[in-house]
Amino acid sequence: MVALVILLALFFDFTNGFHDTANAMATPIATGAIKPKTAVALAAVLNLVGAFLSTEVAKTVSGGIIKEGSDGVQITPDIIFAGLMGAILWNMITWLKGLPSSSSHALFGGLIGAAIAGIGIHSINFESILQKVILPAVFAPIIAGGVAYLCTRLAYALTSRHDPETGDKLTQKRGGFRNGQVFTSSLVALAHGTNDAQKTMGIITLVLISAGTQPAGSGPQWWVITACALAIAIGTYAGGWRIIRTMGSGLTEVKPAQGFAAETSTASAILASSHLGFALSTTQVASGSVIGSGMGCRGTTVRWGTAGRIAVGWLFTLPAAGIVGALTALLVQTGVIGVVIAAVVGTAAVAYMFVHSRKSPVGHDNAVQIEEVGQAVQFPKKKKSAGKAVKNGGAKR
Amino acid sequence: MKWLELLSVAGATLVAAVSVVVLYALGVRLTAIAGDVQGSPAAWIRPLSYVCFGFCGLAVLFGLWLIVPYFHH
């Protein structure tokens, strides 16, 4: 069981990686600031480095959502197994649909479901759910979106150039924002590595402690750190191209100034949230930033249909992962056969979704239609090509 | 509920993002002016744009400092 949980945890780390590539790299890919393959490679390296930078793992699996610890319930490897199953399946489904959704919220959902089914409803701390899952999900996009909106307006206002005598528009020369995007999105990728790989390290370490192979209170072993870092880096490199498509061109057409404003807001929000004691999900922050920057740019439309689908996805994250977690927990309780069935069904479901995804592959070559607008291109032409891209994007869906 | 923390996160995000974007946008604009062909731009414009980008670079370094736990633990 311990080995199975470790394997599953590493696979969760992998899905976490490819689910979240889009947060950092969707906008620079969309504006052509970095080539798609280079972007995911950069994100992968930064995630790898980030994972090694921060190895101080949490003391609890669920961060207080389940009343665990000395005076609470004991979270067994069985519960963690079931919770991971729920989180992984939800990550796979949302990836297949191209929806950015928070991996940590999926994990919380899976664990909550597993704990309710395996231990009982008294094991859940509902106030903690409100504070750690529901409120952040509401406020992350609002904060990030509002800031990104303001930043985009400012960026455009400060760089709009008119001829002082005739009032004609001069060449705007906003290409410089592309260089900036490289730095801001790299910060997001690095921050992601330090935050998210650590979660899996924590789970594996706690499982090892509960199995008695490691003294309580000790940090993660070197092979755990290495395996987690590699899993998240490989996942990032695999690149969730479907989600990159949604974030890069599905929500709105991202132009360099917008992309820079969005990434700066994302990076600021993530760093602020991880240091001022109110955790926000990277995915929700990044999605909010992209929408906000789309609203802030005149002549750009935000596709609210796509935004709505993402919001619905967030609503379902907890219950859906929870139901899978609960079912798995019930199966696992029946004994060894149940564990085998759960493992086989889970693997089959993941394999089915992967095969299904091959029917309409989305890769680095077709994830985002990059608008190659050079600095010298005049405005009328730019507008026309943007309109065309909208039509193409609309036809695809 | 941690409303105070939420508020401070929102405030910090706003201040940080707006200052970086304003500085960078100024840098971009000054670079654009310095590159104008007609109407010879003043000589101090290009160095000033470098100053703007430099402050953005400092902000990125501060971000790195925040990310790497080694520096503040």
CSV table of C-alpha atoms in Angstrom, one decimal:
chain,number,residue,atom,x,y,z
A,1,MET,CA,0.0,0.0,0.0
A,2,VAL,CA,2.8,2.4,0.9
A,3,ALA,CA,4.5,1.8,-2.5
A,4,LEU,CA,1.2,2.3,-4.3
A,5,VAL,CA,0.6,5.6,-2.5
A,6,ILE,CA,4.1,6.8,-3.4
A,7,LEU,CA,3.6,5.9,-7.0
A,8,LEU,CA,0.2,7.6,-7.1
A,9,ALA,CA,1.6,10.7,-5.3
A,10,LEU,CA,4.3,11.0,-7.9
A,11,PHE,CA,1.8,10.6,-10.7
A,12,PHE,CA,-0.3,13.4,-9.0
A,13,ASP,CA,2.8,15.5,-9.0
A,14,PHE,CA,3.2,14.8,-12.7
A,15,THR,CA,-0.4,15.9,-13.5
A,16,ASN,CA,0.1,18.9,-11.3
A,17,GLY,CA,3.1,19.9,-13.4
A,18,PHE,CA,1.4,19.6,-16.8
A,19,HIS,CA,-1.8,21.1,-15.5
A,20,ASP,CA,0.0,24.2,-14.3
A,21,THR,CA,2.5,24.9,-17.2
A,22,ALA,CA,-0.2,27.1,-18.6
A,23,ASN,CA,-0.2,29.4,-15.5
A,24,ALA,CA,3.3,30.6,-16.2
A,25,MET,CA,3.8,30.0,-19.9
A,26,ALA,CA,0.4,30.4,-21.7
A,27,THR,CA,0.7,34.2,-22.2
A,28,PRO,CA,4.3,34.4,-23.3
A,29,ILE,CA,3.6,31.5,-25.8
A,30,ALA,CA,0.5,33.4,-27.0
A,31,THR,CA,2.3,36.6,-27.7
A,32,GLY,CA,5.3,34.9,-29.3
A,33,ALA,CA,7.7,36.1,-26.5
A,34,ILE,CA,9.0,32.6,-26.1
A,35,LYS,CA,8.7,29.7,-28.6
A,36,PRO,CA,6.3,27.0,-27.3
A,37,LYS,CA,8.9,24.3,-26.8
A,38,THR,CA,11.5,26.6,-25.2
A,39,ALA,CA,8.8,27.9,-22.9
A,40,VAL,CA,7.9,24.5,-21.5
A,41,ALA,CA,11.5,23.6,-21.2
A,42,LEU,CA,12.2,26.8,-19.3
A,43,ALA,CA,9.2,26.2,-17.0
A,44,ALA,CA,10.4,22.6,-16.5
A,45,VAL,CA,13.9,23.6,-15.4
A,46,LEU,CA,12.6,26.3,-13.1
A,47,ASN,CA,10.1,23.9,-11.5
A,48,LEU,CA,13.0,21.4,-11.0
A,49,VAL,CA,15.2,24.0,-9.4
A,50,GLY,CA,12.2,25.3,-7.4
A,51,ALA,CA,11.5,21.9,-6.0
A,52,PHE,CA,15.0,21.5,-4.7
A,53,LEU,CA,15.0,25.0,-3.2
A,54,SER,CA,12.2,24.4,-0.8
A,55,THR,CA,12.1,21.1,0.9
A,56,GLU,CA,10.5,22.1,4.2
A,57,VAL,CA,7.4,20.1,4.1
A,58,ALA,CA,4.1,20.6,5.8
A,59,LYS,CA,3.3,18.7,9.0
A,60,THR,CA,-0.1,17.7,7.9
A,61,VAL,CA,-1.5,16.2,4.7
A,62,SER,CA,-4.6,18.4,4.4
A,63,GLY,CA,-3.4,21.6,6.0
A,64,GLY,CA,-6.1,21.5,8.6
A,65,ILE,CA,-9.1,20.7,6.4
A,66,ILE,CA,-9.3,17.2,8.0
A,67,LYS,CA,-9.0,17.2,11.8
A,68,GLU,CA,-5.8,15.2,11.8
A,69,GLY,CA,-3.1,15.0,14.4
A,70,SER,CA,-2.8,13.9,18.0
A,71,ASP,CA,-6.2,15.0,19.1
A,72,GLY,CA,-8.0,14.3,15.8
A,73,VAL,CA,-8.4,11.4,13.4
A,74,GLN,CA,-5.6,9.4,11.9
A,75,ILE,CA,-5.2,9.8,8.2
A,76,THR,CA,-4.1,6.3,7.0
A,77,PRO,CA,-2.3,5.6,3.7
A,78,ASP,CA,-5.7,4.2,2.5
A,79,ILE,CA,-7.3,7.6,2.8
A,80,ILE,CA,-4.4,9.3,1.1
A,81,PHE,CA,-4.6,6.7,-1.7
A,82,ALA,CA,-8.3,7.4,-2.2
A,83,GLY,CA,-7.8,11.2,-2.0
A,84,LEU,CA,-5.0,11.1,-4.6
A,85,MET,CA,-7.2,9.0,-6.9
A,86,GLY,CA,-9.9,11.6,-6.8
A,87,ALA,CA,-7.4,14.4,-7.4
A,88,ILE,CA,-5.7,12.7,-10.3
A,89,LEU,CA,-8.9,11.7,-12.1
A,90,TRP,CA,-10.2,15.3,-11.8
A,91,ASN,CA,-6.9,16.7,-13.1
A,92,MET,CA,-7.1,14.4,-16.1
A,93,ILE,CA,-10.8,15.3,-16.8
A,94,THR,CA,-10.1,19.0,-16.6
A,95,TRP,CA,-7.0,18.6,-18.8
A,96,LEU,CA,-9.0,16.7,-21.4
A,97,LYS,CA,-11.5,19.6,-21.4
A,98,GLY,CA,-8.7,22.2,-21.5
A,99,LEU,CA,-9.9,23.8,-18.2
A,100,PRO,CA,-7.4,25.3,-15.9
A,101,SER,CA,-8.3,24.2,-12.4
A,102,SER,CA,-6.5,24.1,-9.1
A,103,SER,CA,-4.6,20.9,-8.4
A,104,SER,CA,-4.4,21.6,-4.7
A,105,HIS,CA,-8.2,22.1,-4.5
A,106,ALA,CA,-8.6,18.8,-6.3
A,107,LEU,CA,-6.4,17.1,-3.8
A,108,PHE,CA,-8.4,18.7,-0.9
A,109,GLY,CA,-11.6,17.5,-2.6
A,110,GLY,CA,-10.3,14.0,-2.9
A,111,LEU,CA,-9.1,13.9,0.7
A,112,ILE,CA,-12.3,15.3,2.0
A,113,GLY,CA,-14.4,12.7,0.1
A,114,ALA,CA,-12.1,9.9,1.2
A,115,ALA,CA,-12.2,11.1,4.9
A,116,ILE,CA,-16.0,11.4,4.9
A,117,ALA,CA,-16.4,7.9,3.5
A,118,GLY,CA,-13.5,6.3,5.3
A,119,ILE,CA,-13.7,8.0,8.7
A,120,GLY,CA,-16.9,10.0,9.0
A,121,ILE,CA,-18.2,13.5,8.5
A,122,HIS,CA,-17.0,14.5,12.0
A,123,SER,CA,-13.4,14.4,10.6
A,124,ILE,CA,-13.9,17.4,8.4
A,125,ASN,CA,-13.3,20.9,9.6
A,126,PHE,CA,-15.8,22.9,7.6
A,127,GLU,CA,-14.6,26.3,8.6
A,128,SER,CA,-11.3,25.4,7.2
A,129,ILE,CA,-12.8,24.4,3.9
A,130,LEU,CA,-14.5,27.8,3.7
A,131,GLN,CA,-11.2,29.6,4.5
A,132,LYS,CA,-8.8,27.5,2.5
A,133,VAL,CA,-10.8,26.6,-0.6
A,134,ILE,CA,-14.0,28.5,-1.1
A,135,LEU,CA,-13.0,32.0,-0.2
A,136,PRO,CA,-9.7,31.8,-2.1
A,137,ALA,CA,-11.6,30.5,-5.1
A,138,VAL,CA,-13.8,33.6,-5.0
A,139,PHE,CA,-11.2,36.2,-4.2
A,140,ALA,CA,-8.2,35.0,-6.2
A,141,PRO,CA,-9.7,35.8,-9.6
A,142,ILE,CA,-11.2,39.1,-8.3
A,143,ILE,CA,-7.9,40.3,-6.8
A,144,ALA,CA,-5.8,39.2,-9.8
A,145,GLY,CA,-8.3,40.2,-12.3
A,146,GLY,CA,-8.8,43.7,-10.9
A,147,VAL,CA,-5.1,44.3,-10.6
A,148,ALA,CA,-4.4,43.0,-14.1
A,149,TYR,CA,-7.2,45.2,-15.4
A,150,LEU,CA,-5.7,48.2,-13.9
A,151,CYS,CA,-2.2,47.3,-15.0
A,152,THR,CA,-3.3,46.7,-18.6
A,153,ARG,CA,-5.0,50.1,-18.7
A,154,LEU,CA,-1.9,51.8,-17.3
A,155,ALA,CA,0.4,49.9,-19.6
A,156,TYR,CA,-1.6,51.0,-22.6
A,157,ALA,CA,-2.1,54.5,-21.4
A,158,LEU,CA,1.6,55.0,-20.8
A,159,THR,CA,2.7,53.7,-24.1
A,160,SER,CA,0.0,55.1,-26.4
A,161,ARG,CA,1.8,57.5,-28.7
A,162,HIS,CA,0.1,60.2,-30.7
A,163,ASP,CA,1.5,62.8,-32.9
A,164,PRO,CA,1.2,66.1,-30.9
A,165,GLU,CA,0.1,68.2,-33.9
A,166,THR,CA,-2.1,66.0,-36.0
A,167,GLY,CA,-3.3,63.6,-33.3
A,168,ASP,CA,-2.5,60.7,-35.5
A,169,LYS,CA,-1.4,57.5,-34.0
A,170,LEU,CA,2.3,56.9,-34.2
A,171,THR,CA,4.0,53.5,-34.3
A,172,GLN,CA,3.2,52.2,-30.8
A,173,LYS,CA,6.3,50.1,-30.4
A,174,ARG,CA,5.0,47.9,-27.6
A,175,GLY,CA,7.1,44.9,-28.5
A,176,GLY,CA,9.4,45.6,-25.6
A,177,PHE,CA,6.9,44.1,-23.3
A,178,ARG,CA,7.8,40.7,-24.7
A,179,ASN,CA,11.2,40.7,-23.1
A,180,GLY,CA,9.6,41.5,-19.8
A,181,GLN,CA,7.2,38.6,-20.1
A,182,VAL,CA,10.2,36.2,-20.0
A,183,PHE,CA,11.1,37.4,-16.6
A,184,THR,CA,7.7,37.6,-15.0
A,185,SER,CA,6.6,34.2,-16.3
A,186,SER,CA,9.9,32.7,-15.1
A,187,LEU,CA,9.1,33.9,-11.6
A,188,VAL,CA,5.7,32.3,-11.7
A,189,ALA,CA,7.2,29.0,-12.8
A,190,LEU,CA,9.9,29.1,-10.1
A,191,ALA,CA,7.3,29.9,-7.4
A,192,HIS,CA,5.2,27.0,-8.6
A,193,GLY,CA,8.1,24.6,-8.3
A,194,THR,CA,8.8,25.7,-4.7
A,195,ASN,CA,5.2,25.5,-3.7
A,196,ASP,CA,3.7,22.5,-5.4
A,197,ALA,CA,6.5,19.9,-5.5
A,198,GLN,CA,6.7,20.4,-1.8
A,199,LYS,CA,3.1,19.2,-1.3
A,200,THR,CA,3.8,15.8,-2.8
A,201,MET,CA,7.0,15.5,-0.8
A,202,GLY,CA,4.9,16.2,2.3
A,203,ILE,CA,2.4,13.5,1.4
A,204,ILE,CA,5.1,10.9,0.7
A,205,THR,CA,7.1,11.8,3.8
A,206,LEU,CA,4.0,11.5,6.0
A,207,VAL,CA,3.1,8.2,4.5
A,208,LEU,CA,6.6,6.9,5.2
A,209,ILE,CA,6.4,8.2,8.7
A,210,SER,CA,3.0,6.5,9.3
A,211,ALA,CA,4.5,3.3,7.9
A,212,GLY,CA,7.3,3.5,10.4
A,213,THR,CA,10.2,3.6,7.9
A,214,GLN,CA,11.1,7.1,8.9
A,215,PRO,CA,11.2,8.9,12.3
A,216,ALA,CA,8.4,11.3,13.0
A,217,GLY,CA,9.1,14.9,12.5
A,218,SER,CA,12.0,14.3,10.1
A,219,GLY,CA,12.2,16.0,6.7
A,220,PRO,CA,11.9,14.3,3.3
A,221,GLN,CA,14.6,11.9,2.2
A,222,TRP,CA,16.8,12.8,-0.7
A,223,TRP,CA,15.2,10.3,-3.1
A,224,VAL,CA,11.7,11.7,-2.3
A,225,ILE,CA,12.9,15.2,-3.1
A,226,THR,CA,14.6,14.0,-6.3
A,227,ALA,CA,11.6,11.9,-7.4
A,228,CYS,CA,9.1,14.7,-6.7
A,229,ALA,CA,11.3,17.3,-8.5
A,230,LEU,CA,11.6,15.1,-11.5
A,231,ALA,CA,8.0,14.2,-11.6
A,232,ILE,CA,6.8,17.8,-11.6
A,233,ALA,CA,9.5,18.9,-14.1
A,234,ILE,CA,8.6,16.1,-16.5
A,235,GLY,CA,5.0,16.9,-16.1
A,236,THR,CA,5.7,20.6,-16.9
A,237,TYR,CA,7.7,19.7,-19.9
A,238,ALA,CA,4.9,17.4,-21.2
A,239,GLY,CA,3.0,20.6,-21.2
A,240,GLY,CA,-0.8,20.6,-20.8
A,241,TRP,CA,-1.2,22.1,-24.3
A,242,ARG,CA,-5.0,22.0,-24.1
A,243,ILE,CA,-4.9,24.2,-21.0
A,244,ILE,CA,-2.3,26.4,-22.6
A,245,ARG,CA,-4.6,26.9,-25.5
A,246,THR,CA,-7.5,27.9,-23.2
A,247,MET,CA,-5.4,30.3,-21.2
A,248,GLY,CA,-3.4,31.7,-24.2
A,249,SER,CA,-6.0,32.2,-26.7
A,250,GLY,CA,-9.3,30.8,-25.5
A,251,LEU,CA,-10.2,33.4,-22.9
A,252,THR,CA,-9.0,36.4,-24.9
A,253,GLU,CA,-6.4,37.3,-27.5
A,254,VAL,CA,-3.3,38.2,-25.5
A,255,LYS,CA,-1.0,40.9,-26.8
A,256,PRO,CA,2.4,41.7,-25.3
A,257,ALA,CA,1.4,44.6,-23.1
A,258,GLN,CA,-1.5,42.6,-21.8
A,259,GLY,CA,0.5,39.5,-21.3
A,260,PHE,CA,3.1,41.4,-19.3
A,261,ALA,CA,0.4,43.1,-17.2
A,262,ALA,CA,-1.2,39.7,-16.6
A,263,GLU,CA,2.0,37.9,-15.7
A,264,THR,CA,3.1,40.7,-13.4
A,265,SER,CA,-0.2,40.6,-11.5
A,266,THR,CA,0.0,36.8,-11.3
A,267,ALA,CA,3.5,36.8,-9.9
A,268,SER,CA,2.7,39.6,-7.4
A,269,ALA,CA,-0.4,37.9,-6.2
A,270,ILE,CA,1.3,34.5,-5.8
A,271,LEU,CA,4.3,36.0,-3.9
A,272,ALA,CA,2.1,38.2,-1.8
A,273,SER,CA,-0.3,35.3,-0.9
A,274,SER,CA,2.5,32.9,0.0
A,275,HIS,CA,4.2,35.5,2.3
A,276,LEU,CA,1.2,37.3,3.9
A,277,GLY,CA,-0.6,34.3,5.1
A,278,PHE,CA,-3.6,33.9,2.8
A,279,ALA,CA,-3.0,31.1,0.3
A,280,LEU,CA,-4.4,31.6,-3.2
A,281,SER,CA,-4.3,29.0,-5.9
A,282,THR,CA,-1.8,29.8,-8.7
A,283,THR,CA,-4.3,28.6,-11.3
A,284,GLN,CA,-7.1,30.8,-10.1
A,285,VAL,CA,-4.9,33.8,-9.9
A,286,ALA,CA,-3.5,33.2,-13.4
A,287,SER,CA,-6.9,32.7,-14.9
A,288,GLY,CA,-8.2,35.9,-13.2
A,289,SER,CA,-5.2,37.9,-14.5
A,290,VAL,CA,-5.8,36.8,-18.1
A,291,ILE,CA,-9.4,37.7,-17.9
A,292,GLY,CA,-8.7,41.1,-16.2
A,293,SER,CA,-6.1,42.0,-18.8
A,294,GLY,CA,-8.5,41.1,-21.6
A,295,MET,CA,-11.1,43.5,-20.1
A,296,GLY,CA,-8.4,46.2,-19.7
A,297,CYS,CA,-7.5,46.2,-23.4
A,298,ARG,CA,-9.8,48.1,-25.7
A,299,GLY,CA,-10.8,46.3,-28.8
A,300,THR,CA,-10.2,42.9,-27.1
A,301,THR,CA,-13.1,40.7,-26.2
A,302,VAL,CA,-13.2,38.3,-23.3
A,303,ARG,CA,-14.9,35.1,-24.2
A,304,TRP,CA,-17.2,34.8,-21.2
A,305,GLY,CA,-18.5,31.4,-22.3
A,306,THR,CA,-15.0,30.0,-21.8
A,307,ALA,CA,-14.7,31.9,-18.5
A,308,GLY,CA,-18.0,30.5,-17.4
A,309,ARG,CA,-17.0,26.9,-18.2
A,310,ILE,CA,-13.8,27.4,-16.1
A,311,ALA,CA,-15.9,28.8,-13.3
A,312,VAL,CA,-18.2,25.8,-13.5
A,313,GLY,CA,-15.1,23.6,-13.4
A,314,TRP,CA,-14.0,25.2,-10.2
A,315,LEU,CA,-17.4,24.7,-8.6
A,316,PHE,CA,-17.2,21.0,-9.4
A,317,THR,CA,-13.6,20.5,-8.3
A,318,LEU,CA,-14.4,19.8,-4.7
A,319,PRO,CA,-17.5,17.6,-5.1
A,320,ALA,CA,-16.2,15.7,-8.2
A,321,ALA,CA,-12.8,14.9,-6.7
A,322,GLY,CA,-14.6,14.2,-3.4
A,323,ILE,CA,-17.0,11.6,-4.9
A,324,VAL,CA,-14.2,9.8,-6.6
A,325,GLY,CA,-12.2,9.9,-3.4
A,326,ALA,CA,-15.1,8.6,-1.4
A,327,LEU,CA,-15.9,5.8,-3.8
A,328,THR,CA,-12.2,4.8,-3.8
A,329,ALA,CA,-12.1,4.9,0.0
A,330,LEU,CA,-15.1,2.6,0.2
A,331,LEU,CA,-13.5,0.2,-2.3
A,332,VAL,CA,-10.2,0.2,-0.4
A,333,GLN,CA,-12.0,-0.6,2.9
A,334,THR,CA,-13.1,-4.0,1.5
A,335,GLY,CA,-9.5,-5.2,1.6
A,336,VAL,CA,-6.8,-6.2,-0.9
A,337,ILE,CA,-9.2,-7.0,-3.7
A,338,GLY,CA,-10.8,-3.6,-3.4
A,339,VAL,CA,-7.4,-1.9,-3.6
A,340,VAL,CA,-6.6,-3.9,-6.7
A,341,ILE,CA,-9.9,-3.0,-8.3
A,342,ALA,CA,-9.4,0.7,-7.4
A,343,ALA,CA,-5.9,0.7,-8.9
A,344,VAL,CA,-7.0,-1.1,-12.0
A,345,VAL,CA,-10.1,1.1,-12.6
A,346,GLY,CA,-8.1,4.2,-11.9
A,347,THR,CA,-5.3,3.2,-14.4
A,348,ALA,CA,-7.9,2.3,-17.0
A,349,ALA,CA,-9.7,5.6,-16.6
A,350,VAL,CA,-6.4,7.6,-17.0
A,351,ALA,CA,-5.5,5.4,-20.0
A,352,TYR,CA,-8.9,5.9,-21.6
A,353,MET,CA,-8.7,9.7,-21.2
A,354,PHE,CA,-5.2,9.7,-22.7
A,355,VAL,CA,-6.3,7.6,-25.7
A,356,HIS,CA,-9.4,9.8,-26.0
A,357,SER,CA,-7.1,12.9,-26.1
A,358,ARG,CA,-5.1,11.4,-29.0
A,359,LYS,CA,-8.2,11.7,-31.2
A,360,SER,CA,-7.7,15.5,-31.3
A,361,PRO,CA,-4.1,16.0,-30.3
A,362,VAL,CA,-3.1,19.4,-29.1
A,363,GLY,CA,0.6,19.9,-29.0
A,364,HIS,CA,3.2,22.6,-29.1
A,365,ASP,CA,2.7,23.1,-32.8
A,366,ASN,CA,-1.0,23.8,-32.7
A,367,ALA,CA,-1.8,24.9,-29.1
A,368,VAL,CA,-1.9,28.6,-29.8
A,369,GLN,CA,-1.9,30.4,-33.0
A,370,ILE,CA,0.8,32.9,-32.5
A,371,GLU,CA,0.1,36.3,-33.9
A,372,GLU,CA,3.5,37.2,-35.3
A,373,VAL,CA,3.0,40.9,-35.2
A,374,GLY,CA,6.3,42.7,-35.5
A,375,GLN,CA,7.0,46.1,-34.0
A,376,ALA,CA,6.7,47.8,-37.3
A,377,VAL,CA,3.2,46.5,-38.1
A,378,GLN,CA,0.7,49.3,-38.3
A,379,PHE,CA,-2.5,49.2,-36.3
A,380,PRO,CA,-5.2,48.6,-39.0
A,381,LYS,CA,-3.4,45.4,-40.1
A,382,LYS,CA,-3.0,44.2,-36.5
A,383,LYS,CA,-6.7,44.6,-35.9
A,384,LYS,CA,-7.6,42.6,-39.0
A,385,SER,CA,-5.4,39.7,-38.1
A,386,ALA,CA,-6.8,39.7,-34.5
A,387,GLY,CA,-10.3,39.5,-35.9
A,388,LYS,CA,-9.3,36.5,-38.1
A,389,ALA,CA,-7.8,34.7,-35.1
A,390,VAL,CA,-11.0,35.2,-33.2
A,391,LYS,CA,-13.0,33.6,-36.0
A,392,ASN,CA,-10.6,30.7,-36.2
A,393,GLY,CA,-10.7,30.2,-32.5
A,394,GLY,CA,-14.5,30.3,-32.5
A,395,ALA,CA,-14.8,27.8,-35.3
A,396,LYS,CA,-12.7,25.3,-33.4
A,397,ARG,CA,-14.9,25.1,-30.4
B,1,MET,CA,-11.7,34.3,8.9
B,2,LYS,CA,-8.5,35.9,7.9
B,3,TRP,CA,-10.0,39.1,6.4
B,4,LEU,CA,-7.0,41.2,7.3
B,5,GLU,CA,-4.6,38.8,5.6
B,6,LEU,CA,-6.8,38.8,2.6
B,7,LEU,CA,-6.8,42.5,2.5
B,8,SER,CA,-3.1,42.8,2.8
B,9,VAL,CA,-2.6,40.3,0.1
B,10,ALA,CA,-4.8,42.3,-2.2
B,11,GLY,CA,-3.0,45.5,-1.3
B,12,ALA,CA,0.4,44.1,-1.8
B,13,THR,CA,-0.5,42.6,-5.1
B,14,LEU,CA,-1.9,45.9,-6.3
B,15,VAL,CA,1.1,48.0,-5.2
B,16,ALA,CA,3.7,45.6,-6.5
B,17,ALA,CA,2.1,44.9,-9.9
B,18,VAL,CA,1.2,48.5,-10.6
B,19,SER,CA,4.6,49.8,-9.8
B,20,VAL,CA,6.4,47.2,-11.9
B,21,VAL,CA,4.0,47.7,-14.8
B,22,VAL,CA,4.2,51.5,-14.6
B,23,LEU,CA,8.0,51.4,-14.5
B,24,TYR,CA,8.3,48.9,-17.4
B,25,ALA,CA,5.7,50.8,-19.5
B,26,LEU,CA,7.7,54.0,-19.0
B,27,GLY,CA,10.8,52.1,-20.0
B,28,VAL,CA,9.1,50.9,-23.2
B,29,ARG,CA,7.8,54.3,-24.0
B,30,LEU,CA,11.1,56.0,-23.5
B,31,THR,CA,12.8,53.4,-25.6
B,32,ALA,CA,10.3,54.1,-28.3
B,33,ILE,CA,10.9,57.8,-28.1
B,34,ALA,CA,14.6,57.3,-28.2
B,35,GLY,CA,14.3,55.2,-31.3
B,36,ASP,CA,12.2,57.8,-33.2
B,37,VAL,CA,13.8,58.8,-36.5
B,38,GLN,CA,12.3,62.2,-37.0
B,39,GLY,CA,12.7,64.9,-34.4
B,40,SER,CA,16.0,64.1,-32.7
B,41,PRO,CA,15.2,62.9,-29.1
B,42,ALA,CA,17.1,64.3,-26.2
B,43,ALA,CA,20.2,62.3,-25.1
B,44,TRP,CA,19.0,61.6,-21.6
B,45,ILE,CA,16.0,59.6,-22.8
B,46,ARG,CA,17.6,56.3,-23.5
B,47,PRO,CA,19.6,56.2,-20.2
B,48,LEU,CA,16.4,57.0,-18.3
B,49,SER,CA,14.7,54.0,-20.0
B,50,TYR,CA,17.5,51.9,-18.7
B,51,VAL,CA,16.9,53.2,-15.2
B,52,CYS,CA,13.3,52.2,-15.5
B,53,PHE,CA,14.2,48.7,-16.6
B,54,GLY,CA,16.8,48.6,-13.9
B,55,PHE,CA,14.1,49.1,-11.2
B,56,CYS,CA,12.1,46.4,-12.8
B,57,GLY,CA,15.1,44.1,-12.6
B,58,LEU,CA,15.4,44.9,-8.9
B,59,ALA,CA,11.7,44.0,-8.4
B,60,VAL,CA,12.4,40.6,-10.1
B,61,LEU,CA,15.4,40.1,-7.8
B,62,PHE,CA,13.2,40.9,-4.8
B,63,GLY,CA,10.7,38.3,-6.1
B,64,LEU,CA,13.6,35.8,-6.3
B,65,TRP,CA,14.5,36.6,-2.7
B,66,LEU,CA,11.0,36.0,-1.6
B,67,ILE,CA,10.8,32.7,-3.5
B,68,VAL,CA,14.0,31.1,-2.3
B,69,PRO,CA,13.5,30.2,1.4
B,70,TYR,CA,17.2,30.0,2.0
B,71,PHE,CA,17.4,33.8,2.2
B,72,HIS,CA,14.8,34.5,4.9
B,73,HIS,CA,14.8,31.5,7.2
